[in-house]
PDB file of C-alpha atoms in Angstrom:
ATOM      1  CA  MET E   1     -17.523  -1.226   9.372  1.00  0.00           C
ATOM      2  CA  ASP E   2     -13.783  -0.717   8.921  1.00  0.00           C
ATOM      3  CA  PHE E   3     -11.542  -2.902   6.792  1.00  0.00           C
ATOM      4  CA  ARG E   4      -7.770  -2.710   6.910  1.00  0.00           C
ATOM      5  CA  ILE E   5      -5.137  -4.288   4.690  1.00  0.00           C
ATOM      6  CA  LEU E   6      -2.281  -1.748   4.986  1.00  0.00           C
ATOM      7  CA  GLY E   7      -0.781  -3.784   7.813  1.00  0.00           C
ATOM      8  CA  PRO E   8      -2.380  -6.991   9.105  1.00  0.00           C
ATOM      9  CA  VAL E   9      -5.728  -7.686   7.430  1.00  0.00           C
ATOM     10  CA  GLU E  10      -8.430  -6.715   9.915  1.00  0.00           C
ATOM     11  CA  ALA E  11     -12.154  -6.026  10.136  1.00  0.00           C
ATOM     12  CA  ARG E  12     -13.712  -3.854  12.836  1.00  0.00           C
ATOM     13  CA  ARG E  13     -17.303  -3.036  13.703  1.00  0.00           C
ATOM     14  CA  ASP E  14     -17.904   0.115  15.760  1.00  0.00           C
ATOM     15  CA  GLY E  15     -14.243   0.003  16.753  1.00  0.00           C
ATOM     16  CA  ASP E  16     -14.378  -3.598  17.952  1.00  0.00           C
ATOM     17  CA  TRP E  17     -12.035  -6.086  16.313  1.00  0.00           C
ATOM     18  CA  ILE E  18     -13.706  -9.035  14.555  1.00  0.00           C
ATOM     19  CA  ALA E  19     -11.802 -12.282  15.096  1.00  0.00           C
ATOM     20  CA  LEU E  20     -10.905 -13.758  11.702  1.00  0.00           C
ATOM     21  CA  SER E  21      -9.128 -17.073  12.072  1.00  0.00           C
ATOM     22  CA  GLY E  22      -6.338 -18.277   9.804  1.00  0.00           C
ATOM     23  CA  SER E  23      -4.394 -16.908   6.852  1.00  0.00           C
ATOM     24  CA  LYS E  24      -6.842 -18.392   4.318  1.00  0.00           C
ATOM     25  CA  VAL E  25      -9.826 -16.374   5.614  1.00  0.00           C
ATOM     26  CA  HIS E  26      -7.679 -13.230   5.770  1.00  0.00           C
ATOM     27  CA  THR E  27      -6.534 -13.916   2.205  1.00  0.00           C
ATOM     28  CA  VAL E  28     -10.083 -14.285   0.867  1.00  0.00           C
ATOM     29  CA  LEU E  29     -11.192 -11.067   2.544  1.00  0.00           C
ATOM     30  CA  ALA E  30      -8.147  -9.136   1.343  1.00  0.00           C
ATOM     31  CA  ALA E  31      -8.560 -10.398  -2.238  1.00  0.00           C
ATOM     32  CA  MET E  32     -12.147  -9.178  -2.381  1.00  0.00           C
ATOM     33  CA  LEU E  33     -11.319  -5.820  -0.796  1.00  0.00           C
ATOM     34  CA  LEU E  34      -8.524  -5.301  -3.321  1.00  0.00           C
ATOM     35  CA  ALA E  35     -10.992  -5.985  -6.151  1.00  0.00           C
ATOM     36  CA  HIS E  36     -12.878  -2.740  -5.310  1.00  0.00           C
ATOM     37  CA  GLY E  37     -16.323  -4.216  -5.863  1.00  0.00           C
ATOM     38  CA  ARG E  38     -15.427  -6.355  -8.864  1.00  0.00           C
ATOM     39  CA  VAL E  39     -15.955 -10.110  -9.076  1.00  0.00           C
ATOM     40  CA  VAL E  40     -12.997 -12.217  -7.941  1.00  0.00           C
ATOM     41  CA  SER E  41     -13.036 -15.468  -9.880  1.00  0.00           C
ATOM     42  CA  ASP E  42     -12.751 -18.905  -8.295  1.00  0.00           C
ATOM     43  CA  SER E  43      -9.559 -19.493 -10.268  1.00  0.00           C
ATOM     44  CA  ARG E  44      -7.927 -16.332  -8.922  1.00  0.00           C
ATOM     45  CA  LEU E  45      -9.008 -17.126  -5.382  1.00  0.00           C
ATOM     46  CA  GLY E  46      -7.580 -20.624  -5.787  1.00  0.00           C
ATOM     47  CA  ALA E  47      -4.262 -19.229  -7.010  1.00  0.00           C
ATOM     48  CA  LEU E  48      -4.071 -16.741  -4.140  1.00  0.00           C
ATOM     49  CA  LEU E  49      -4.886 -19.437  -1.586  1.00  0.00           C
ATOM     50  CA  TRP E  50      -2.859 -22.396  -2.896  1.00  0.00           C
ATOM     51  CA  GLY E  51      -0.686 -21.226  -5.772  1.00  0.00           C
ATOM     52  CA  TRP E  52      -0.424 -23.350  -8.890  1.00  0.00           C
ATOM     53  CA  ASP E  53      -1.549 -26.544  -7.168  1.00  0.00           C
ATOM     54  CA  PRO E  54      -5.012 -26.017  -5.633  1.00  0.00           C
ATOM     55  CA  PRO E  55      -6.621 -29.096  -4.030  1.00  0.00           C
ATOM     56  CA  VAL E  56      -9.477 -30.912  -5.743  1.00  0.00           C
ATOM     57  CA  THR E  57     -11.728 -29.577  -2.986  1.00  0.00           C
ATOM     58  CA  ALA E  58     -10.767 -25.944  -3.712  1.00  0.00           C
ATOM     59  CA  SER E  59     -14.281 -24.811  -4.679  1.00  0.00           C
ATOM     60  CA  ALA E  60     -15.815 -26.361  -1.581  1.00  0.00           C
ATOM     61  CA  GLN E  61     -13.169 -24.819   0.655  1.00  0.00           C
ATOM     62  CA  ILE E  62     -13.665 -21.390  -0.905  1.00  0.00           C
ATOM     63  CA  TYR E  63     -17.398 -21.725  -0.296  1.00  0.00           C
ATOM     64  CA  THR E  64     -16.668 -22.545   3.345  1.00  0.00           C
ATOM     65  CA  TYR E  65     -14.442 -19.475   3.735  1.00  0.00           C
ATOM     66  CA  MET E  66     -17.143 -17.274   2.196  1.00  0.00           C
ATOM     67  CA  SER E  67     -19.787 -18.702   4.529  1.00  0.00           C
ATOM     68  CA  ARG E  68     -17.524 -18.095   7.495  1.00  0.00           C
ATOM     69  CA  LEU E  69     -16.927 -14.485   6.444  1.00  0.00           C
ATOM     70  CA  ARG E  70     -20.657 -13.853   5.959  1.00  0.00           C
ATOM     71  CA  LYS E  71     -21.312 -15.048   9.494  1.00  0.00           C
ATOM     72  CA  LEU E  72     -18.482 -13.035  11.002  1.00  0.00           C
ATOM     73  CA  LEU E  73     -19.117  -9.783   9.133  1.00  0.00           C
ATOM     74  CA  GLY E  74     -22.884  -9.750   9.557  1.00  0.00           C
ATOM     75  CA  ASP E  75     -25.600  -7.933   7.651  1.00  0.00           C
ATOM     76  CA  GLU E  76     -23.548  -4.818   6.912  1.00  0.00           C
ATOM     77  CA  VAL E  77     -21.539  -6.768   4.342  1.00  0.00           C
ATOM     78  CA  GLU E  78     -22.802  -8.744   1.348  1.00  0.00           C
ATOM     79  CA  ILE E  79     -20.706 -11.528  -0.122  1.00  0.00           C
ATOM     80  CA  VAL E  80     -22.507 -12.571  -3.277  1.00  0.00           C
ATOM     81  CA  ARG E  81     -21.927 -15.428  -5.674  1.00  0.00           C
ATOM     82  CA  ARG E  82     -21.466 -13.986  -9.173  1.00  0.00           C
ATOM     83  CA  GLN E  83     -20.105 -16.270 -11.844  1.00  0.00           C
ATOM     84  CA  PRO E  84     -17.266 -16.962 -12.185  1.00  0.00           C
ATOM     85  CA  GLY E  85     -16.624 -16.074  -8.538  1.00  0.00           C
ATOM     86  CA  TYR E  86     -17.661 -13.829  -5.652  1.00  0.00           C
ATOM     87  CA  VAL E  87     -18.042 -10.121  -4.996  1.00  0.00           C
ATOM     88  CA  LEU E  88     -18.014  -8.220  -1.713  1.00  0.00           C
ATOM     89  CA  ARG E  89     -20.330  -5.263  -1.206  1.00  0.00           C
ATOM     90  CA  ALA E  90     -20.051  -3.084   1.874  1.00  0.00           C
ATOM     91  CA  PRO E  91     -21.857   0.245   1.355  1.00  0.00           C
ATOM     92  CA  GLY E  92     -20.604   2.846   3.792  1.00  0.00           C
ATOM     93  CA  ALA E  93     -17.637   0.783   4.947  1.00  0.00           C
ATOM     94  CA  ARG E  94     -14.287   2.489   5.379  1.00  0.00           C
ATOM     95  CA  ILE E  95     -11.422   0.645   3.678  1.00  0.00           C
ATOM     96  CA  ASP E  96      -7.907   1.868   4.406  1.00  0.00           C
ATOM     97  CA  VAL E  97      -6.494   1.200   0.940  1.00  0.00           C
ATOM     98  CA  VAL E  98      -9.381   3.123  -0.655  1.00  0.00           C
ATOM     99  CA  GLU E  99      -8.755   6.072   1.682  1.00  0.00           C
ATOM    100  CA  PHE E 100      -5.019   5.925   0.966  1.00  0.00           C
ATOM    101  CA  GLU E 101      -5.583   5.915  -2.798  1.00  0.00           C
ATOM    102  CA  ARG E 102      -8.079   8.793  -2.605  1.00  0.00           C
ATOM    103  CA  LEU E 103      -5.798  11.004  -0.539  1.00  0.00           C
ATOM    104  CA  ASP E 104      -2.769  10.066  -2.638  1.00  0.00           C
ATOM    105  CA  ARG E 105      -4.621  11.052  -5.804  1.00  0.00           C
ATOM    106  CA  LEU E 106      -5.628  14.407  -4.305  1.00  0.00           C
ATOM    107  CA  GLY E 107      -2.083  14.956  -3.032  1.00  0.00           C
ATOM    108  CA  ARG E 108      -0.562  14.309  -6.456  1.00  0.00           C
ATOM    109  CA  GLN E 109      -3.020  16.723  -8.031  1.00  0.00           C
ATOM    110  CA  ALA E 110      -2.132  19.410  -5.482  1.00  0.00           C
ATOM    111  CA  LEU E 111       1.577  18.825  -6.166  1.00  0.00           C
ATOM    112  CA  ARG E 112       1.040  19.228  -9.929  1.00  0.00           C
ATOM    113  CA  GLU E 113      -0.827  22.473  -9.242  1.00  0.00           C
ATOM    114  CA  ARG E 114       1.985  23.694  -6.983  1.00  0.00           C
ATOM    115  CA  ARG E 115      -0.264  23.790  -3.928  1.00  0.00           C
ATOM    116  CA  TYR E 116       2.566  22.450  -1.834  1.00  0.00           C
ATOM    117  CA  ALA E 117       1.057  22.894   1.633  1.00  0.00           C
ATOM    118  CA  ASP E 118      -2.100  21.078   0.522  1.00  0.00           C
ATOM    119  CA  ALA E 119      -0.017  18.343  -1.104  1.00  0.00           C
ATOM    120  CA  GLN E 120       2.040  17.869   2.052  1.00  0.00           C
ATOM    121  CA  ALA E 121      -1.064  17.612   4.256  1.00  0.00           C
ATOM    122  CA  LEU E 122      -2.916  15.230   1.940  1.00  0.00           C
ATOM    123  CA  LEU E 123       0.044  12.924   1.372  1.00  0.00           C
ATOM    124  CA  THR E 124       0.912  12.873   5.084  1.00  0.00           C
ATOM    125  CA  GLU E 125      -2.674  11.832   5.817  1.00  0.00           C
ATOM    126  CA  ALA E 126      -2.528   9.193   3.072  1.00  0.00           C
ATOM    127  CA  LEU E 127       0.653   7.665   4.478  1.00  0.00           C
ATOM    128  CA  GLY E 128      -0.903   7.677   7.934  1.00  0.00           C
ATOM    129  CA  TRP E 129      -3.208   4.850   6.860  1.00  0.00           C
ATOM    130  CA  TRP E 130      -0.233   2.481   6.732  1.00  0.00           C
ATOM    131  CA  ARG E 131       0.272   0.472   9.942  1.00  0.00           C
ATOM    132  CA  GLY E 132       3.290  -1.539   8.824  1.00  0.00           C
ATOM    133  CA  PRO E 133       3.916  -4.002   5.986  1.00  0.00           C
ATOM    134  CA  ALA E 134       0.647  -4.499   4.095  1.00  0.00           C
ATOM    135  CA  LEU E 135      -1.109  -7.879   4.026  1.00  0.00           C
ATOM    136  CA  SER E 136       1.129  -9.249   6.761  1.00  0.00           C
ATOM    137  CA  ASN E 137      -1.191 -12.145   7.703  1.00  0.00           C
ATOM    138  CA  VAL E 138      -2.172 -13.589   4.314  1.00  0.00           C
ATOM    139  CA  THR E 139      -0.739 -16.381   2.160  1.00  0.00           C
ATOM    140  CA  ASP E 140       2.590 -15.960   0.404  1.00  0.00           C
ATOM    141  CA  PHE E 141       0.746 -16.269  -2.908  1.00  0.00           C
ATOM    142  CA  LEU E 142      -1.330 -13.149  -2.262  1.00  0.00           C
ATOM    143  CA  LEU E 143       1.743 -11.325  -0.982  1.00  0.00           C
ATOM    144  CA  GLU E 144       3.643 -12.073  -4.183  1.00  0.00           C
ATOM    145  CA  ALA E 145       0.710 -10.942  -6.315  1.00  0.00           C
ATOM    146  CA  GLU E 146      -0.228  -7.700  -4.554  1.00  0.00           C
ATOM    147  CA  LEU E 147       2.448  -6.471  -2.143  1.00  0.00           C
ATOM    148  CA  PRO E 148       4.887  -5.047  -4.770  1.00  0.00           C
ATOM    149  CA  ARG E 149       2.156  -2.822  -6.231  1.00  0.00           C
ATOM    150  CA  LEU E 150       1.052  -1.578  -2.826  1.00  0.00           C
ATOM    151  CA  GLU E 151       4.610  -0.930  -1.659  1.00  0.00           C
ATOM    152  CA  GLU E 152       5.412   0.977  -4.848  1.00  0.00           C
ATOM    153  CA  ALA E 153       2.319   3.149  -4.327  1.00  0.00           C
ATOM    154  CA  ARG E 154       3.467   3.853  -0.761  1.00  0.00           C
ATOM    155  CA  MET E 155       6.981   4.782  -1.867  1.00  0.00           C
ATOM    156  CA  LEU E 156       5.701   7.107  -4.603  1.00  0.00           C
ATOM    157  CA  ALA E 157       3.423   8.825  -2.090  1.00  0.00           C
ATOM    158  CA  LEU E 158       6.378   9.204   0.268  1.00  0.00           C
ATOM    159  CA  GLU E 159       8.585  10.657  -2.464  1.00  0.00           C
ATOM    160  CA  ASN E 160       5.835  13.085  -3.428  1.00  0.00           C
ATOM    161  CA  ARG E 161       5.382  14.167   0.196  1.00  0.00           C
ATOM    162  CA  ILE E 162       9.105  14.798   0.474  1.00  0.00           C
ATOM    163  CA  GLU E 163       8.958  16.795  -2.763  1.00  0.00           C
ATOM    164  CA  ALA E 164       6.282  18.992  -1.178  1.00  0.00           C
ATOM    165  CA  ASP E 165       8.446  19.311   1.958  1.00  0.00           C
ATOM    166  CA  LEU E 166      11.391  20.502  -0.138  1.00  0.00           C
ATOM    167  CA  GLN E 167       9.256  22.977  -2.043  1.00  0.00           C
ATOM    168  CA  LEU E 168       8.145  24.377   1.322  1.00  0.00           C
ATOM    169  CA  GLY E 169      11.762  24.902   2.375  1.00  0.00           C
ATOM    170  CA  MET E 170      11.860  22.042   4.875  1.00  0.00           C
ATOM    171  CA  HIS E 171      15.221  20.700   3.694  1.00  0.00           C
ATOM    172  CA  GLU E 172      16.726  20.597   7.206  1.00  0.00           C
ATOM    173  CA  GLN E 173      13.728  18.689   8.583  1.00  0.00           C
ATOM    174  CA  VAL E 174      13.816  15.936   5.916  1.00  0.00           C
ATOM    175  CA  THR E 175      17.575  15.365   5.667  1.00  0.00           C
ATOM    176  CA  ALA E 176      17.740  12.698   8.372  1.00  0.00           C
ATOM    177  CA  GLU E 177      14.654  10.922   7.017  1.00  0.00           C
ATOM    178  CA  LEU E 178      16.078  10.950   3.497  1.00  0.00           C
ATOM    179  CA  THR E 179      19.442   9.635   4.682  1.00  0.00           C
ATOM    180  CA  GLY E 180      17.709   6.608   6.184  1.00  0.00           C
ATOM    181  CA  LEU E 181      15.500   6.089   3.146  1.00  0.00           C
ATOM    182  CA  VAL E 182      18.429   6.173   0.722  1.00  0.00           C
ATOM    183  CA  ALA E 183      20.275   3.608   2.841  1.00  0.00           C
ATOM    184  CA  GLU E 184      17.162   1.409   2.850  1.00  0.00           C
ATOM    185  CA  HIS E 185      16.335   1.912  -0.850  1.00  0.00           C
ATOM    186  CA  PRO E 186      19.681   2.588  -2.590  1.00  0.00           C
ATOM    187  CA  VAL E 187      18.342   2.097  -6.134  1.00  0.00           C
ATOM    188  CA  ARG E 188      15.520   4.665  -5.924  1.00  0.00           C
ATOM    189  CA  GLU E 189      17.099   7.524  -7.863  1.00  0.00           C
ATOM    190  CA  ARG E 190      14.474  10.104  -6.903  1.00  0.00           C
ATOM    191  CA  LEU E 191      15.150   9.662  -3.188  1.00  0.00           C
ATOM    192  CA  ARG E 192      18.885  10.068  -3.799  1.00  0.00           C
ATOM    193  CA  ALA E 193      18.276  13.219  -5.836  1.00  0.00           C
ATOM    194  CA  GLN E 194      16.050  14.572  -3.079  1.00  0.00           C
ATOM    195  CA  LEU E 195      18.734  13.888  -0.468  1.00  0.00           C
ATOM    196  CA  MET E 196      21.307  15.675  -2.613  1.00  0.00           C
ATOM    197  CA  THR E 197      18.975  18.666  -2.920  1.00  0.00           C
ATOM    198  CA  ALA E 198      18.329  18.759   0.831  1.00  0.00           C
ATOM    199  CA  LEU E 199      22.050  18.522   1.654  1.00  0.00           C
ATOM    200  CA  TYR E 200      22.952  21.222  -0.853  1.00  0.00           C
ATOM    201  CA  ARG E 201      20.336  23.596   0.547  1.00  0.00           C
ATOM    202  CA  CYS E 202      21.680  22.930   4.035  1.00  0.00           C
ATOM    203  CA  GLY E 203      25.118  24.116   2.854  1.00  0.00           C
ATOM    204  CA  ARG E 204      26.529  20.590   2.857  1.00  0.00           C
ATOM    205  CA  GLN E 205      27.790  20.534  -0.725  1.00  0.00           C
ATOM    206  CA  THR E 206      30.525  17.994   0.005  1.00  0.00           C
ATOM    207  CA  ASN E 207      27.994  15.548   1.465  1.00  0.00           C
ATOM    208  CA  ALA E 208      25.743  16.120  -1.548  1.00  0.00           C
ATOM    209  CA  LEU E 209      28.592  15.215  -3.905  1.00  0.00           C
ATOM    210  CA  GLN E 210      29.415  12.149  -1.825  1.00  0.00           C
ATOM    211  CA  THR E 211      25.786  11.057  -2.052  1.00  0.00           C
ATOM    212  CA  TYR E 212      25.985  11.408  -5.836  1.00  0.00           C
ATOM    213  CA  SER E 213      29.267   9.507  -6.074  1.00  0.00           C
ATOM    214  CA  MET E 214      27.850   6.611  -4.039  1.00  0.00           C
ATOM    215  CA  SER E 215      24.944   6.059  -6.453  1.00  0.00           C
ATOM    216  CA  PRO E 216      24.855   2.452  -7.774  1.00  0.00           C
ATOM    217  CA  PHE E 217      24.096   3.936 -11.209  1.00  0.00           C
ATOM    218  CA  GLN E 218      27.455   5.653 -11.480  1.00  0.00           C
ATOM    219  CA  PRO E 219      29.770   3.956 -14.042  1.00  0.00           C
ATOM    220  CA  HIS E 220      32.672   2.034 -12.555  1.00  0.00           C
ATOM    221  CA  VAL E 221      36.029   3.364 -13.765  1.00  0.00           C
ATOM    222  CA  GLU E 222      39.020   1.050 -13.618  1.00  0.00           C
ATOM    223  CA  ALA E 223      42.169   2.570 -12.157  1.00  0.00           C
TER     224      ALA E 223
END
């Protein structure tokens, strides 16, 4: 069984996509996968499904979503009632966010130990688990609660992979990528510093200084 949340929330069995209908069912599944085997309380599920104003029938609706998921996912997955909520157990299942976090952790360790080729390979593999914006078919309430953390983890992994690239002398190869990333994320200082380093090593000192001068953190001096 494969579960994916780093993109649209999906479940697959032996490579075949399992049809999960509606953002509410996707939200419930994603919330339990993100809990990493811990109980997700009814109150948290209610907040992720309906925000601050859950309906009076919230508990019954959550029960219905859980029953639907049990039927769709089959015997390989256990969804168990544990007060004050539910827990999902899927021994042997592959979950993309778990794989991403594992490889990211190993990549960061390799970077600290100056094993730059290992770090580059591990972090590239970690980032390969992303298929687009995470959680793209869940409720806005779950997005607001979880997407910033996931996106920050992705950006840190990307910055660390670029750091490994630079340590391996790949400044020419990453310059174009960094230029786009700095334009997309102008307030991430580490990316800007990495672009400056890459430009400098490419012999483009003037461009490196221009990159520095365009930083939003530079003080504004009145003429």
